[in-house]
mmCIF file of C-alpha atoms in Angstrom:
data_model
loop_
_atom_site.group_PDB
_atom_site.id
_atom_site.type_symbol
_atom_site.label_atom_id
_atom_site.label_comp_id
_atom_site.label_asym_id
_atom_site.label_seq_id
_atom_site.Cartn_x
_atom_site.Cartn_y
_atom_site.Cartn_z
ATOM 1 C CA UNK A 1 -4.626 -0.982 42.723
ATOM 2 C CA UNK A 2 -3.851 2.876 42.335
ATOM 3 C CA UNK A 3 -4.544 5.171 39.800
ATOM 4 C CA UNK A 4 -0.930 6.637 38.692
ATOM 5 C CA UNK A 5 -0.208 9.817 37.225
ATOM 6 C CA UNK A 6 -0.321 10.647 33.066
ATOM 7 C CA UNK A 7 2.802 11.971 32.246
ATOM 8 C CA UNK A 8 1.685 15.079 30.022
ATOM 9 C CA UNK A 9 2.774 17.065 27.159
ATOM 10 C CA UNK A 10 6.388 17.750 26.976
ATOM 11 C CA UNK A 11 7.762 15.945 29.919
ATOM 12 C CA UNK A 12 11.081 14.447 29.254
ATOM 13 C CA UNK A 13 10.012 10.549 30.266
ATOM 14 C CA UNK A 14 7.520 11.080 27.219
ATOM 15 C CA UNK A 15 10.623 10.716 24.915
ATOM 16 C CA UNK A 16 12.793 8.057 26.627
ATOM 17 C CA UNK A 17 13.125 4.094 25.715
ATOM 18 C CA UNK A 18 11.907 1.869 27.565
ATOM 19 C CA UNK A 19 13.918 -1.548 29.358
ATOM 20 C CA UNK A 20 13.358 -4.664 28.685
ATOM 21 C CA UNK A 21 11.063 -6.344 31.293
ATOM 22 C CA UNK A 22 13.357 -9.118 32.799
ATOM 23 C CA UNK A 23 11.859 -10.485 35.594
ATOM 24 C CA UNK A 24 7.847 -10.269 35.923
ATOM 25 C CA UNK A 25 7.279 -9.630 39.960
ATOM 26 C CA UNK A 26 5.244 -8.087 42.360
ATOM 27 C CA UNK A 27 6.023 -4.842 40.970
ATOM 28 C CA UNK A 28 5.284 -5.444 37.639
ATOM 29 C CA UNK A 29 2.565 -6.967 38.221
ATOM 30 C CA UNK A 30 1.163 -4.120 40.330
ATOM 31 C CA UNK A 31 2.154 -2.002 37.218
ATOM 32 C CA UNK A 32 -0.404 -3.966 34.938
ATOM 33 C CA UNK A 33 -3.133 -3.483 37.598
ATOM 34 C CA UNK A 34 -2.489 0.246 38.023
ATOM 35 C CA UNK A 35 -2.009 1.030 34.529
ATOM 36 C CA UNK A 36 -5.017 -0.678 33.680
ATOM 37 C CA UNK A 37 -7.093 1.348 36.506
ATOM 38 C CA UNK A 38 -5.732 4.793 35.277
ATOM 39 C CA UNK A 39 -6.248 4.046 31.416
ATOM 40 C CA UNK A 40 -10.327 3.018 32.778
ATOM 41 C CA UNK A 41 -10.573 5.985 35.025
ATOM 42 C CA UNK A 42 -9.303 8.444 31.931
ATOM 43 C CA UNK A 43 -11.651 7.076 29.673
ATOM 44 C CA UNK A 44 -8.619 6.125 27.443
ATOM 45 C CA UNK A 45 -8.190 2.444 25.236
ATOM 46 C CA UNK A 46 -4.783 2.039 26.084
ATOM 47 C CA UNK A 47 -1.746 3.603 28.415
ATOM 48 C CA UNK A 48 2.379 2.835 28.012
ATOM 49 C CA UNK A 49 4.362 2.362 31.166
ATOM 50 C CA UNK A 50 6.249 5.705 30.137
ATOM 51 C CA UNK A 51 2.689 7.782 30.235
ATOM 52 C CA UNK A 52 2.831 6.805 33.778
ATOM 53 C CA UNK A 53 6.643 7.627 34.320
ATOM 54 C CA UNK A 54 8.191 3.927 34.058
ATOM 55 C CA UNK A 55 10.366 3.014 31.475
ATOM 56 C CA UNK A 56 9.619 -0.770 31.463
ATOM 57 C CA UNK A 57 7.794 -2.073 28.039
ATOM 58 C CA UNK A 58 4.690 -2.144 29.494
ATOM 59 C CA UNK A 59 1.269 -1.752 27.609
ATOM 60 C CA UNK A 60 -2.061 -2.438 28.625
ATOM 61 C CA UNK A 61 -4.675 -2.052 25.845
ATOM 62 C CA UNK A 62 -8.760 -2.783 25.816
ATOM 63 C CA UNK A 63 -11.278 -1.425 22.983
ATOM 64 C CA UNK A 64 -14.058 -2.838 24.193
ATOM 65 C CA UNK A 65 -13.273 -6.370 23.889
ATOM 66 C CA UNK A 66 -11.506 -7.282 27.023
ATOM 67 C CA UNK A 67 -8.303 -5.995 28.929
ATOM 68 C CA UNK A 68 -5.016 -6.637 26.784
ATOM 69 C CA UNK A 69 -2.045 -6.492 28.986
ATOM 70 C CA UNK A 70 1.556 -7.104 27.173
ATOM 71 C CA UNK A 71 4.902 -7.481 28.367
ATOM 72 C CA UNK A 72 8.523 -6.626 25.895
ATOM 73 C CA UNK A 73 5.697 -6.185 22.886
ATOM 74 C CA UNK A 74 6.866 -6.273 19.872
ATOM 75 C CA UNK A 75 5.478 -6.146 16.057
ATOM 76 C CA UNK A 76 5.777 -9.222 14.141
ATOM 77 C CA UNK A 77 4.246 -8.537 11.240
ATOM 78 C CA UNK A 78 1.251 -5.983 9.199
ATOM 79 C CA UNK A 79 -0.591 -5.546 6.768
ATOM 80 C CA UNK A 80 -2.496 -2.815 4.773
ATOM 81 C CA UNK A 81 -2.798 0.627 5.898
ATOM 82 C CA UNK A 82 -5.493 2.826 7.480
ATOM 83 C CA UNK A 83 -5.522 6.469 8.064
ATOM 84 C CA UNK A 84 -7.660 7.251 11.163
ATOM 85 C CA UNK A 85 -7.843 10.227 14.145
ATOM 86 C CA UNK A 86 -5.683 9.252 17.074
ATOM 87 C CA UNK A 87 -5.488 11.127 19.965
ATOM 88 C CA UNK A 88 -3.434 10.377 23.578
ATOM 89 C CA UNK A 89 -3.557 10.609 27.406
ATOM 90 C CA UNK A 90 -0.735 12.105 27.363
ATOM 91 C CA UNK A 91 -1.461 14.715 24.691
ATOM 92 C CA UNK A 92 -4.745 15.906 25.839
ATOM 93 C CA UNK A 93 -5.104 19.065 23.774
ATOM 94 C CA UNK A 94 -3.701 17.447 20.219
ATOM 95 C CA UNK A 95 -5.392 15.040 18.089
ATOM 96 C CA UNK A 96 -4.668 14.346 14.173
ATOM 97 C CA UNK A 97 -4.990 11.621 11.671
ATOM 98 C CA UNK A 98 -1.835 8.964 11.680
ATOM 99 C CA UNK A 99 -1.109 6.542 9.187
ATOM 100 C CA UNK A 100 -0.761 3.346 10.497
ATOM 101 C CA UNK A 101 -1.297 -0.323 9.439
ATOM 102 C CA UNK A 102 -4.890 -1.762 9.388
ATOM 103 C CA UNK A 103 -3.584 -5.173 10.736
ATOM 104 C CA UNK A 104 -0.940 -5.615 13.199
ATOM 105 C CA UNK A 105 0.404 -8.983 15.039
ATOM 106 C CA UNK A 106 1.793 -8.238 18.758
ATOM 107 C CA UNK A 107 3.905 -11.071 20.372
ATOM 108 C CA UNK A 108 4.521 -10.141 23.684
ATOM 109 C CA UNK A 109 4.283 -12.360 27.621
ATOM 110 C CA UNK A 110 1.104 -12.370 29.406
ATOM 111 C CA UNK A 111 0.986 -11.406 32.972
ATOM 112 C CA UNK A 112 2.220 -14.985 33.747
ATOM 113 C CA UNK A 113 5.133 -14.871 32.172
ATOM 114 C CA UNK A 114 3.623 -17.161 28.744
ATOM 115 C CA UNK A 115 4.190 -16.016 25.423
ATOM 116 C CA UNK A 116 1.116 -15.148 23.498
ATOM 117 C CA UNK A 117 0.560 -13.530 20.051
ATOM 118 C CA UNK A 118 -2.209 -10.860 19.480
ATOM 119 C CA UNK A 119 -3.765 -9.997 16.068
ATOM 120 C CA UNK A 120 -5.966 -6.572 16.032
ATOM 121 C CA UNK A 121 -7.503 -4.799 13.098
ATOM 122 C CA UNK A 122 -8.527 -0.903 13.112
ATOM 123 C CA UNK A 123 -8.648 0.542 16.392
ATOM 124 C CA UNK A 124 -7.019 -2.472 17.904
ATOM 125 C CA UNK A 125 -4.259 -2.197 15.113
ATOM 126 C CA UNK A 126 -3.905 1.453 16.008
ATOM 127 C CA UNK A 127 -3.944 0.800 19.685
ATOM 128 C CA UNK A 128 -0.882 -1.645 19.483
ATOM 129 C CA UNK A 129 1.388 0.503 17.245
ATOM 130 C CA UNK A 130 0.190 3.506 19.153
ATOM 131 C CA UNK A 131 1.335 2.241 22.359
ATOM 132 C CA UNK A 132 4.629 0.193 21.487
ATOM 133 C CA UNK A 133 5.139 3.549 20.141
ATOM 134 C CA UNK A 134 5.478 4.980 23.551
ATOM 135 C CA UNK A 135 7.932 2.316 24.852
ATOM 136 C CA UNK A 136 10.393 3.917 21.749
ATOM 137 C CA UNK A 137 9.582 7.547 22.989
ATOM 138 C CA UNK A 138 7.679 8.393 19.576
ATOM 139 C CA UNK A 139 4.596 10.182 20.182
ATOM 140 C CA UNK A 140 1.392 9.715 17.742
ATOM 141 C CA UNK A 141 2.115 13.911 16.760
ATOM 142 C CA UNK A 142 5.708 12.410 15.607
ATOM 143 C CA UNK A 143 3.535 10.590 12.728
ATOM 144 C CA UNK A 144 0.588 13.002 12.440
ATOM 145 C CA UNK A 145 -0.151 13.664 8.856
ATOM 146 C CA UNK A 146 -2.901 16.186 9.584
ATOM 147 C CA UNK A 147 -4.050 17.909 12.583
ATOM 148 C CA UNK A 148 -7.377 18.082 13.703
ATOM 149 C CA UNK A 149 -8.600 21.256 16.135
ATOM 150 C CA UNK A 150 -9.506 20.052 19.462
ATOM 151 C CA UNK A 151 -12.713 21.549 21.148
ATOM 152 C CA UNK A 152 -15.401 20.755 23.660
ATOM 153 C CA UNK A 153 -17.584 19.520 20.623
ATOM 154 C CA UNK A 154 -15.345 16.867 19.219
ATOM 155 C CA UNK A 155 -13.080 15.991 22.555
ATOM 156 C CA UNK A 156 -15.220 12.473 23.189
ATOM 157 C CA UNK A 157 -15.433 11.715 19.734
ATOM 158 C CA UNK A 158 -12.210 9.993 19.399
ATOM 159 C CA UNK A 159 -10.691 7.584 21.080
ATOM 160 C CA UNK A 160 -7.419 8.436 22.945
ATOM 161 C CA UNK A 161 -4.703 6.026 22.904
#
């Protein structure tokens, strides 16, 4: 495992789609495992393949309840709506309350290739729209209905996404 760089800011990659995964391989699978050390080492809940400069749909995702990694995800279905602070790795200095659903269902493969479906509420819910986000090159300011002043007094309140 290596921890890989966060993309920051306004770097063009930020803003790019993402490919398909088509072939889950050494590579990919070194992917999960390094995205999954530099989301743990940044103190973040979850980290898009594009935050770390690869345009694969890629997400890994864990908010305290266990490591969530998911291959091509996509949104099947939600439900109600929750308006919560969101900040991002790759938008260290910006955070702001998004308006997203309160219950989201993720199907997506597994790291073995097996299809799986995911249900989150709250900051799971957030987590998963936040980051297939990212493999669309939308960024949580994109959907920021109110911006919130970051400072040394409030920077660890929040979790970034």
């Amino acid at each position: 495992m290596a921890t890989r760089t966060i993309l920051l800011n306004d770097n063009p990659r930020l803003r790019k789609h993402s490919r398909e995964v088509t072939a889950i391989n050494k590579r990919i699978l070194d992917l999960l495992d390094d995205m999954a050390q530099t989301m743990y080492e940044a103190r973040g809940v979850g980290l898009a393949a594009p935050q770390v400069g690869v345009l694969r749909r890629v997400v890994v995702i864990d908010v305290g309840e266990g490591l969530i990694e998911l291959i091509n995800p996509v949104i099947v279905h939600t439900e109600g709506q929750q308006r919560e602070e969101e900040g991002c790795l790759s938008l260290p200095d910006d955070a702001g309350y998004v308006i997203r659903p309160a219950k989201v269902t993720v199907r997506a493969l597994d790291r073995n290739g097996e299809e799986r479906e995911y249900v989150g509420e709250e900051l799971l819910a957030r987590a998963f729209a936040h980051e297939i986000d990212h493999l669309d090159g939308i960024l949580f300011t994109d959907k920021m209905v109110e911006r919130v002043e970051v400072n040394e007094d409030n920077r660890e309140d929040e979790p970034e996404l």
